[in-house]
Structures are given as C-alpha cells and as structure tokens.
Coordinates of C-alpha atoms and ligand atoms in Angstrom, one line a residue:
X200 CA -1.5 28.3 20.8
X201 CA -1.2 24.7 20.2
X202 CA 0.7 23.2 17.6
X203 CA -0.8 21.6 14.7
X204 CA 0.6 18.9 12.4
X205 CA 2.3 20.2 8.8
X206 CA -0.1 20.7 5.9
X207 CA -0.6 17.6 3.8
X208 CA 0.3 15.3 6.6
X209 CA -2.0 13.2 8.9
X210 CA -2.0 11.3 12.0
X211 CA -3.3 7.8 12.1
X212 CA -5.3 7.1 15.2
X213 CA -6.1 4.2 16.9
X214 CA -9.6 3.3 15.5
X215 CA -8.2 4.0 12.0
X216 CA -4.5 2.5 12.4
X217 CA -6.3 -1.2 12.4
X218 CA -7.1 -0.9 8.8
X219 CA -3.8 0.1 7.8
X220 CA -2.4 -2.9 10.0
X221 CA -4.5 -5.3 8.2
X222 CA -3.4 -4.0 5.0
X223 CA 0.0 -4.1 6.1
X224 CA -0.5 -7.7 7.2
X225 CA -1.8 -8.9 4.2
X226 CA 0.6 -7.4 2.1
X227 CA 3.2 -9.3 4.0
X228 CA 1.6 -12.5 4.3
X229 CA 0.6 -12.6 0.7
X230 CA 3.4 -11.5 -1.1
X231 CA 5.7 -13.9 0.9
X232 CA 3.6 -16.8 -0.4
X233 CA 4.5 -15.4 -4.0
X234 CA 8.2 -15.4 -3.2
X235 CA 8.7 -11.6 -1.8
X236 CA 11.2 -10.5 0.3
X237 CA 11.0 -7.2 2.3
X238 CA 13.7 -4.6 1.5
X239 CA 13.8 -1.6 3.7
X240 CA 15.6 1.5 1.9
X241 CA 16.2 5.0 3.7
X242 CA 13.8 7.7 3.8
X243 CA 15.8 10.3 2.0
X244 CA 18.7 9.6 -0.7
X245 CA 20.7 11.5 -2.7
X246 CA 18.5 14.2 -4.8
X247 CA 20.9 12.9 -8.0
X248 CA 19.2 9.2 -7.7
X249 CA 15.5 11.1 -8.5
X250 CA 16.9 13.6 -11.1
X251 CA 18.3 10.9 -13.0
X252 CA 15.6 8.2 -13.1
X253 CA 12.3 10.8 -12.9
X254 CA 14.3 13.3 -14.8
X255 CA 15.5 16.8 -13.5
X256 CA 12.7 18.3 -15.8
X257 CA 9.9 16.3 -14.2
X258 CA 7.1 18.2 -11.9
X259 CA 8.4 15.8 -9.3
X260 CA 11.8 17.1 -9.4
X261 CA 11.3 20.5 -10.2
X262 CA 8.6 21.3 -7.7
X263 CA 7.3 18.5 -5.4
X264 CA 10.4 16.8 -4.2
X265 CA 11.5 17.9 -0.5
X266 CA 15.0 18.8 -1.1
X267 CA 17.6 20.2 1.2
X268 CA 21.4 20.6 1.9
X269 CA 22.9 18.6 4.8
X270 CA 25.4 20.3 6.7
X271 CA 28.4 19.2 4.1
X272 CA 26.3 21.0 1.1
X273 CA 25.0 17.9 -0.3
X274 CA 22.0 17.5 -1.8
X275 CA 19.5 15.4 0.0
X276 CA 15.7 14.3 -1.0
X277 CA 13.2 12.7 0.9
X278 CA 12.1 9.8 -1.4
X279 CA 9.2 10.5 -3.9
X280 CA 8.8 7.0 -4.9
X281 CA 10.3 3.7 -4.1
X282 CA 11.5 2.1 -7.2
X283 CA 14.8 4.2 -7.8
X284 CA 16.1 3.1 -4.3
X285 CA 15.5 -0.5 -4.5
X286 CA 17.1 -0.6 -8.0
X287 CA 19.9 1.4 -6.2
X288 CA 20.2 -1.0 -3.4
X289 CA 20.3 -3.9 -5.8
X290 CA 23.0 -2.2 -7.5
X291 CA 25.1 -1.2 -4.6
X292 CA 24.6 -4.6 -2.9
X293 CA 25.4 -6.5 -6.2
X294 CA 22.1 -8.6 -5.6
X295 CA 22.0 -9.2 -9.4
X296 CA 25.3 -10.9 -9.3
X297 CA 23.7 -14.4 -8.9
X298 CA 22.1 -13.9 -12.0
X299 CA 18.9 -14.9 -10.7
X300 CA 15.4 -13.5 -10.0
X301 CA 14.9 -11.0 -7.1
X302 CA 11.7 -10.3 -5.9
X303 CA 11.4 -7.5 -3.4
X304 CA 8.6 -5.9 -1.8
X305 CA 8.6 -2.8 0.6
X306 CA 5.9 -0.7 2.8
X307 CA 6.7 2.7 3.8
X308 CA 6.2 6.9 3.4
X309 CA 6.8 8.7 0.4
X310 CA 7.0 12.6 0.0
X311 CA 6.0 14.8 -2.4
X312 CA 5.0 18.8 -2.0
X313 CA 1.7 18.7 -4.0
X314 CA -1.6 20.3 -3.6
X315 CA -3.5 18.1 -1.1
X316 CA -6.8 16.8 -1.7
X317 CA -9.0 13.4 -0.9
X318 CA -6.6 10.7 -0.6
X319 CA -3.6 12.6 -1.4
X320 CA -1.2 13.7 1.1
X321 CA 2.7 15.1 1.1
X322 CA 3.7 12.3 3.3
X323 CA 1.7 9.5 1.7
X324 CA 2.3 5.4 1.8
X325 CA 3.2 2.9 -0.6
X326 CA 2.9 -0.8 -0.6
X327 CA 5.3 -1.9 -3.8
X328 CA 6.7 -4.8 -5.3
X329 CA 9.6 -4.9 -7.8
X330 CA 10.8 -8.4 -9.6
X331 CA 14.4 -8.2 -10.7
X332 CA 16.0 -10.1 -13.4
X333 CA 13.4 -11.5 -15.6
X334 CA 11.2 -10.2 -18.7
X335 CA 9.0 -13.2 -18.9
X336 CA 5.4 -12.1 -19.5
X337 CA 4.1 -15.3 -17.0
X338 CA 5.8 -13.3 -14.3
X339 CA 4.1 -9.9 -15.2
X340 CA 1.0 -12.0 -15.1
X341 CA 1.6 -13.2 -11.9
X342 CA 2.1 -9.9 -10.1
X343 CA -1.1 -8.8 -11.1
X344 CA -2.8 -12.2 -10.0
X345 CA -0.5 -11.5 -6.7
X346 CA -2.6 -8.0 -6.6
X347 CA -5.6 -9.1 -7.5
X348 CA -5.8 -11.6 -4.5
X349 CA -4.4 -8.9 -2.2
X350 CA -7.1 -6.5 -3.1
X351 CA -9.7 -8.8 -2.9
X352 CA -8.5 -10.7 0.2
X353 CA -9.2 -7.2 1.8
X354 CA -12.8 -6.6 0.2
X355 CA -11.8 -3.8 -2.3
X356 CA -14.1 -4.0 -5.1
X357 CA -15.0 -2.2 -8.4
X358 CA -11.7 -1.9 -9.5
X359 CA -10.5 -2.3 -13.1
X360 CA -7.1 -3.3 -14.7
X361 CA -6.0 -1.4 -17.5
X362 CA -3.2 -2.5 -19.2
X363 CA -1.1 -1.8 -22.2
X364 CA 2.6 -1.4 -23.7
X365 CA 4.7 1.3 -24.5
X366 CA 6.8 -0.4 -27.0
X367 CA 10.8 -0.3 -26.4
X368 CA 13.6 1.7 -27.9
X369 CA 13.4 0.0 -31.1
X370 CA 9.9 0.9 -31.6
X371 CA 8.8 4.1 -29.8
X372 CA 10.8 6.4 -31.1
X373 CA 9.0 5.9 -34.7
X374 CA 5.8 6.2 -32.6
X375 CA 6.8 9.2 -30.7
X376 CA 7.9 11.0 -34.3
X377 CA 4.4 10.4 -35.6
X378 CA 2.7 11.6 -32.4
X379 CA 4.5 14.9 -32.7
X380 CA 4.0 15.4 -36.2
X381 CA -0.2 14.5 -35.7
X382 CA -0.2 16.8 -32.9
X383 CA 1.7 19.6 -34.3
X384 CA -1.5 19.8 -36.7
X385 CA -3.8 20.2 -33.7
X386 CA -1.8 22.6 -31.7
X387 CA -5.0 25.1 -31.6
X388 CA -7.1 22.6 -29.7
X389 CA -4.7 21.5 -27.0
X390 CA -4.4 23.0 -23.6
X391 CA -0.9 25.3 -22.8
X392 CA 0.6 22.4 -21.0
X393 CA -0.3 19.8 -23.9
X394 CA 0.8 22.3 -26.4
X395 CA 4.4 22.4 -24.7
X396 CA 4.4 18.6 -24.2
X397 CA 3.7 18.1 -27.7
X398 CA 7.0 19.1 -28.1
X399 CA 9.1 17.9 -25.1
X400 CA 7.3 14.8 -24.7
X401 CA 4.3 13.8 -26.6
X402 CA 3.4 10.5 -24.8
X403 CA 2.7 12.4 -21.8
X404 CA -0.1 14.6 -23.7
X405 CA -1.8 11.1 -23.5
X406 CA -2.1 11.2 -19.8
X407 CA -3.8 14.7 -19.7
X408 CA -6.9 15.4 -17.9
X409 CA -8.0 18.7 -19.5
X410 CA -11.7 18.2 -21.1
X411 CA -10.7 20.0 -24.2
X412 CA -7.8 17.7 -25.0
X413 CA -9.5 14.7 -24.9
X414 CA -11.2 14.6 -28.5
X415 CA -7.9 15.1 -29.6
X416 CA -6.2 12.2 -28.1
X417 CA -9.1 10.1 -28.9
X418 CA -8.0 10.4 -32.8
X419 CA -4.2 10.0 -32.2
X420 CA -2.8 7.0 -33.5
X421 CA -2.5 3.9 -31.0
X422 CA 1.1 2.9 -30.2
X423 CA -0.3 -0.6 -30.1
X424 CA -0.2 -0.5 -33.8
X425 CA 3.3 0.2 -33.7
X426 CA 5.1 -1.8 -31.7
X427 CA 7.9 -4.0 -33.2
X428 CA 7.3 -7.7 -33.4
X429 CA 9.1 -8.5 -30.4
X430 CA 6.9 -5.8 -28.3
X431 CA 3.7 -7.3 -29.9
X432 CA 4.3 -11.1 -29.2
X433 CA 5.6 -9.9 -25.7
X434 CA 2.0 -8.1 -25.0
X435 CA -0.2 -10.7 -26.5
X436 CA 1.8 -13.3 -24.3
X437 CA 1.3 -11.5 -21.4
X438 CA -2.4 -11.1 -22.2
X439 CA -2.9 -14.5 -22.8
X440 CA -1.2 -15.5 -19.0
X441 CA -3.8 -13.0 -17.4
X442 CA -6.4 -14.9 -19.1
X443 CA -5.0 -18.3 -17.4
X444 CA -5.6 -16.5 -14.1
X445 CA -9.0 -15.5 -15.3
X446 CA -8.2 -11.7 -14.5
X447 CA -10.1 -9.3 -16.4
X448 CA -8.8 -6.5 -18.1
X449 CA -9.1 -3.4 -20.4
X450 CA -6.6 -2.8 -23.3
X451 CA -6.1 1.3 -23.1
X452 CA -3.5 2.5 -25.5
X453 CA -3.3 5.9 -24.0
X454 CA -1.8 4.3 -20.5
X455 CA 1.6 5.3 -21.2
X456 CA 4.4 6.2 -19.0
X457 CA 6.5 9.5 -19.9
X458 CA 10.0 8.1 -19.0
X459 CA 12.5 6.5 -21.4
X460 CA 13.2 3.8 -19.3
X461 CA 9.9 2.0 -19.1
X462 CA 9.2 -0.5 -21.8
X463 CA 6.7 -3.1 -22.7
X464 CA 3.8 -3.8 -20.3
X465 CA 2.3 -0.9 -18.0
X466 CA -0.6 -1.2 -16.3
X467 CA -3.2 0.5 -13.7
X468 CA -5.8 -0.5 -11.5
X469 CA -8.2 2.2 -11.1
X470 CA -11.8 3.3 -9.1
X471 CA -14.6 5.5 -10.1
X472 CA -14.9 6.2 -6.5
X473 CA -11.5 8.2 -6.4
X474 CA -12.8 10.7 -8.8
X475 CA -12.3 11.4 -12.4
X476 CA -8.6 12.5 -12.2
X477 CA -7.4 10.9 -9.1
X478 CA -8.7 7.6 -9.9
X479 CA -5.6 5.0 -10.0
X480 CA -4.7 3.2 -7.0
X481 CA -2.2 1.1 -8.3
X482 CA 0.4 1.8 -11.1
X483 CA 3.2 -0.3 -12.6
X484 CA 5.3 -1.6 -15.5
X485 CA 8.3 -2.7 -16.8
X486 CA 11.3 -0.7 -16.4
X487 CA 14.2 -2.6 -17.9
X488 CA 16.3 0.8 -18.7
X489 CA 16.5 2.1 -15.1
X490 CA 19.7 0.2 -13.9
X491 CA 21.8 1.2 -16.7
X492 CA 20.6 5.1 -16.0
X493 CA 22.1 4.4 -12.7
X494 CA 25.1 3.4 -13.9
X495 CA 24.6 -0.4 -13.6
X496 CA 24.5 -3.3 -16.1
X497 CA 20.8 -4.2 -17.9
X498 CA 18.8 -5.3 -15.0
X499 CA 15.5 -6.3 -16.0
X500 CA 12.9 -5.0 -13.7
X501 CA 8.9 -5.1 -13.4
X502 CA 6.9 -3.9 -10.4
X503 CA 4.3 -1.5 -9.1
X504 CA 3.3 0.6 -6.2
X505 CA -0.1 0.8 -4.8
X506 CA -1.0 3.8 -2.5
X507 CA -2.6 3.2 0.9
X508 CA -4.3 6.3 1.6
X509 CA -6.2 5.7 -1.5
X510 CA -6.9 2.3 -0.9
X511 CA -8.1 2.9 2.5
X512 CA -10.5 5.6 0.9
X513 CA -12.1 2.7 -0.9
X514 CA -11.9 0.4 2.1
X515 CA -13.3 2.9 4.9
X516 CA -16.9 2.9 2.9
X517 CA -17.3 -1.2 3.5
X518 CA -15.6 -1.5 7.0
X519 CA -16.3 -0.4 10.4
X520 CA -13.0 0.9 12.0
X521 CA -13.2 -0.5 15.8
X522 CA -10.4 -0.8 18.7
X523 CA -9.0 -4.3 19.3
X524 CA -11.4 -6.0 21.4
X525 CA -10.4 -7.6 25.1
X526 CA -10.5 -11.3 25.3
X527 CA -11.2 -11.1 29.3
X528 CA -11.8 -8.1 31.7
X529 CA -10.6 -8.5 35.0
X530 CA -12.4 -6.4 37.2
X531 CA -11.1 -6.4 40.8
X532 CA -13.4 -5.3 44.4
X533 CA -10.1 -4.0 46.7
X534 CA -6.6 -3.4 46.5
X535 CA -5.7 -6.9 47.2
X536 CA -8.0 -8.1 44.6
X537 CA -6.0 -5.9 42.4
X538 CA -2.5 -7.6 42.8
X539 CA -4.1 -11.2 42.2
X540 CA -5.6 -9.6 39.1
X541 CA -2.4 -8.1 37.8
X542 CA -0.8 -11.4 38.4
X543 CA -3.3 -13.3 36.5
X544 CA -3.3 -10.5 33.7
X545 CA 0.2 -11.6 33.4
X546 CA -0.1 -15.2 33.1
X547 CA -2.8 -14.8 30.6
X548 CA -0.9 -12.3 28.4
X549 CA 1.8 -14.9 28.4
X550 CA -0.7 -17.2 26.8
X551 CA -1.5 -14.8 24.2
X552 CA -4.7 -13.5 25.9
X553 CA -5.8 -9.7 25.7
X554 CA -6.5 -9.2 29.3
X555 CA -7.7 -5.8 30.6
X556 CA -7.6 -4.4 34.0
X557 CA -8.8 -1.0 34.8
X558 CA -6.3 1.6 36.5
X559 CA -8.7 4.6 37.3
X560 CA -10.1 3.2 40.5
X561 CA -13.9 2.8 39.6
X562 CA -16.3 1.3 41.6
X563 CA -17.1 -2.2 40.5
X564 CA -20.3 -0.9 38.6
X565 CA -18.2 1.2 36.8
X566 CA -15.7 -1.3 35.8
X567 CA -18.6 -3.8 34.3
X568 CA -19.7 -0.6 32.4
X569 CA -16.3 -0.2 30.8
X570 CA -15.8 -3.9 30.0
X571 CA -19.1 -3.5 28.2
X572 CA -17.9 -0.3 26.4
X573 CA -14.9 -2.2 25.2
X574 CA -17.1 -4.9 24.3
X575 CA -14.6 -7.5 26.0
X576 CA -15.6 -10.9 25.4
X577 CA -15.4 -12.5 29.1
X578 CA -15.3 -10.7 32.1
X579 CA -14.3 -12.1 35.4
X580 CA -15.1 -10.3 39.0
X581 CA -11.8 -10.8 41.4
X582 CA -12.7 -10.5 45.3
X583 CA -11.4 -12.2 48.7
X584 CA -13.2 -15.3 47.9
X585 CA -11.7 -15.8 44.3
X586 CA -8.2 -14.8 45.8
X587 CA -8.6 -17.7 48.5
X588 CA -10.2 -20.3 46.7
X589 CA -8.2 -20.2 43.4
X590 CA -11.6 -20.7 41.3
X591 CA -12.5 -17.5 39.1
X592 CA -16.1 -17.3 37.9
X593 CA -16.1 -16.1 33.8
X594 CA -18.9 -14.7 32.4
X595 CA -19.5 -14.6 28.5
X596 CA -20.7 -11.2 27.7
X597 CA -22.6 -12.3 24.9
X598 CA -25.2 -14.3 26.3
X599 CA -24.4 -14.4 30.1
X600 CA -23.3 -17.8 30.4
X601 CA -21.4 -18.2 33.7
X602 CA -18.5 -21.0 34.7
X603 CA -16.4 -21.1 37.4
X604 CA -12.7 -22.0 36.6
X605 CA -9.3 -22.5 37.9
X606 CA -6.7 -19.8 36.9
X607 CA -4.8 -22.5 35.1
X608 CA -7.9 -23.2 32.9
X609 CA -9.0 -19.6 31.9
X610 CA -6.8 -19.6 29.3
X611 CA -7.6 -22.2 27.1
X612 CA -11.2 -21.8 28.2
X613 CA -11.3 -18.4 26.7
X614 CA -9.2 -19.7 23.6
X615 CA -11.8 -22.4 22.9
X616 CA -14.7 -20.1 23.2
X617 CA -13.8 -17.4 20.2
X618 CA -17.7 -17.2 19.7
X619 CA -19.4 -16.0 16.4
X620 CA -17.7 -12.3 16.2
X621 CA -14.5 -13.6 16.2
Ligands
ZN928 ZN1 9.4 -2.7 -29.4
ZN929 ZN1 -3.9 18.9 -22.3

C-alpha cells in the first residue's frame, strides 16, 4: 500500500501554489511599505511558552497542541500560534531596549490537533504582523488599513470588519463580575460548556456559537458600557482614525478574547462564505500584558494573524489557478539543434526570460502541441538553417505574427511584446 499524507495536512501542488505565492508576495511587498520587517522564529518552542501565554487550562494547550518530550525529557510543542514566539524573540534579543517601535511580520505554518474541516487543517498557515512599543490608536487603525489594502489587492471581497474594546485591568474585572452575576441567573438556559465557563471565564460565554445560548448572550450587559475613561477614549479615538482611513466597521460588543493579557482594541474580519462558525479570516488585538507574562518588562503590542487556508477558500472562487506560462518555447528539429536551443535558452534565462525546452524527444508536431498546451507566448523552431544563419523565426502564438531576429535581439523583443494577457 502506498503511504498517504497525515490527516489534517495537505499538499500544495503547483496549480494552487501560485495563489499562495501571490498572497505571500503581496504581504511582503505591502507590509514593507508600512514599515514592517520579517521575523522568522522556530517551528517548535518550549511548551511553557504557550502554557503561560494561552493558559495551561485552555483547549489549545490541553488538547490541540502537538507536544512531545525531546531526548533530554524537555517538553517541546509545535507552535499553535505566532504572537507568543515573536514576543519571546523580542525579549530574548532585547529589541525593546532602544525604546522604539518595532513592526514585525511573519509567514509560516502553525499546528493544532483539531477536527479537520473546510479551510481548517492541523498544519495551517498564517500571515501575521505585530507592532511592539506603542499603544497609539492611530497605529491600530494603520494596521487595519494595511490589512484592508492587502485583502483588496488580492481580490478578497465581502469581508466585514468587526471591532470592540475588551477593557483593561482597571475596568474589566468589574464587568466580568457583573457578567458572572447575570449568567448565574440563566444557568438553565445555557449549554453545558457555558455553564462551566460562566464560573471559570465568563467572557468566553460571549464567544459561544451554540444556538440555544444566543438569546441569553443577546441580553447580557455590553462591555462598552463598563469601560473606564481611558479605555473609552482610546476606543473612540481608534474609531475616529478608522473613519480617517474611510474604513467601514461594525462595533460588536460580544467580540472578546478570553485571555487576560488582551486589553483595549480587538477586531476580526469575517466572511459569510466560510460558514456560520468558522467565518473569521483575520483576528487581532492589543496584548499589552503579554510581555510581563513571559517575565519581561511592560511592552505594548498590537497585531493580527490571518489564516491563509481560509483566505484561499475566499479567493479560489474568483480566480483560476494556472501554471506559469512560458515566454518562449524553443522547438528543435534534431540533436544539433537541441544543443543550439540549450545555449539560447541559457542566454534568455539569464535575461529573465522563461524559455521552455522539451526533453522527451517529441516530433516537431508534438512539440508544437505541447507549446500550445502550455500557452507559451512565443515559439521558435530551430533547425540547421537557423544554426548556420544565426537568425531565428519567432512566432507570436496569440495571432500568428512572425518575425526573424538575430539571437541577441530575442530577449528584448519578447520582453517588449508582453501582449494583453500579461
Ligand atoms: Zn479600562
Ligand atoms: Zn454556550
């Protein structure tokens, strides 16, 4: 029996990898325009890093992390998310020492042992960005503007931006207490998980997707009515900056994070195309308390993570995947012409021209059929005559237009003739 890939993982074959490369290239180009630099952290970390930040009693740490002991008995985990590793790297290398703002982005795989479903894998991939060293609301709006541009450039449409404030250590405890009181009156109407959470972490009840819990959640007090003056002003200012950027948003008071180190602004971008429960493409927020959880000094932080698989689901509906298209197909008549073709191909590739040669010993007719199938922009048939004269016939496949060129002129001709499709 042949060996198959592990459940929850997927191969990216050449037809689909093009879209991934486009997503990654857009992210790199655009994020760098906003002043971000790439950071690459290891795929695995000490389990402690995630136990401390995500919480050792969370589903992620309890059930979903790939955790193992190395040969020395140390507990190691494949990273389930990217923010804690970035913060660890910031502290370990003392990036914060200069007192400046650090804008970092990452692209890479994350690992969670969840039940696989559409757009959700056990090895999944994220593009994320983190800004360290400032809590300015304008910076938060700038991050969202960058995301907006990124998604627009890729052609992802129909996304809704949801925003909220989750308060701070000054105002949140009072709200959580109130939530707990309200929930204790409605125990019988809640799902078993919410019954537990209304004691342990009432904020997480607001996340519940179970239909029976929705009427209860709708009637719960809103955190926005319980923010302290600082948090209220910050949130108002953030919304005003979104307005400056002409970004549409919806305020959703139930959008919270059940982790204490999150403060202030939080946001998601959702799409109904991804179904009712798995609809967030991007999630992000402010995590000023994270650094101290890791034993560091206070470091302000704001960032997001975007699921590439989910974005791909949105983009695949609108885009044809296809293989790279050759600029020129060099067809040869005999062995000597092949040598000539190889030399010409080498020259052209050094000038950034995608030159294609067949190595399956096809007849000329079959080579031309292949050129058609690959959708090559030009073809050039090379035989004894061309070898001797040093002049080559180029045919533009789109309209059959033909020219004869000296070999030195081929690259610039091909480059100058990009045609309407490229
Ligand atoms: Zn507050
Ligand atoms: Zn529930």
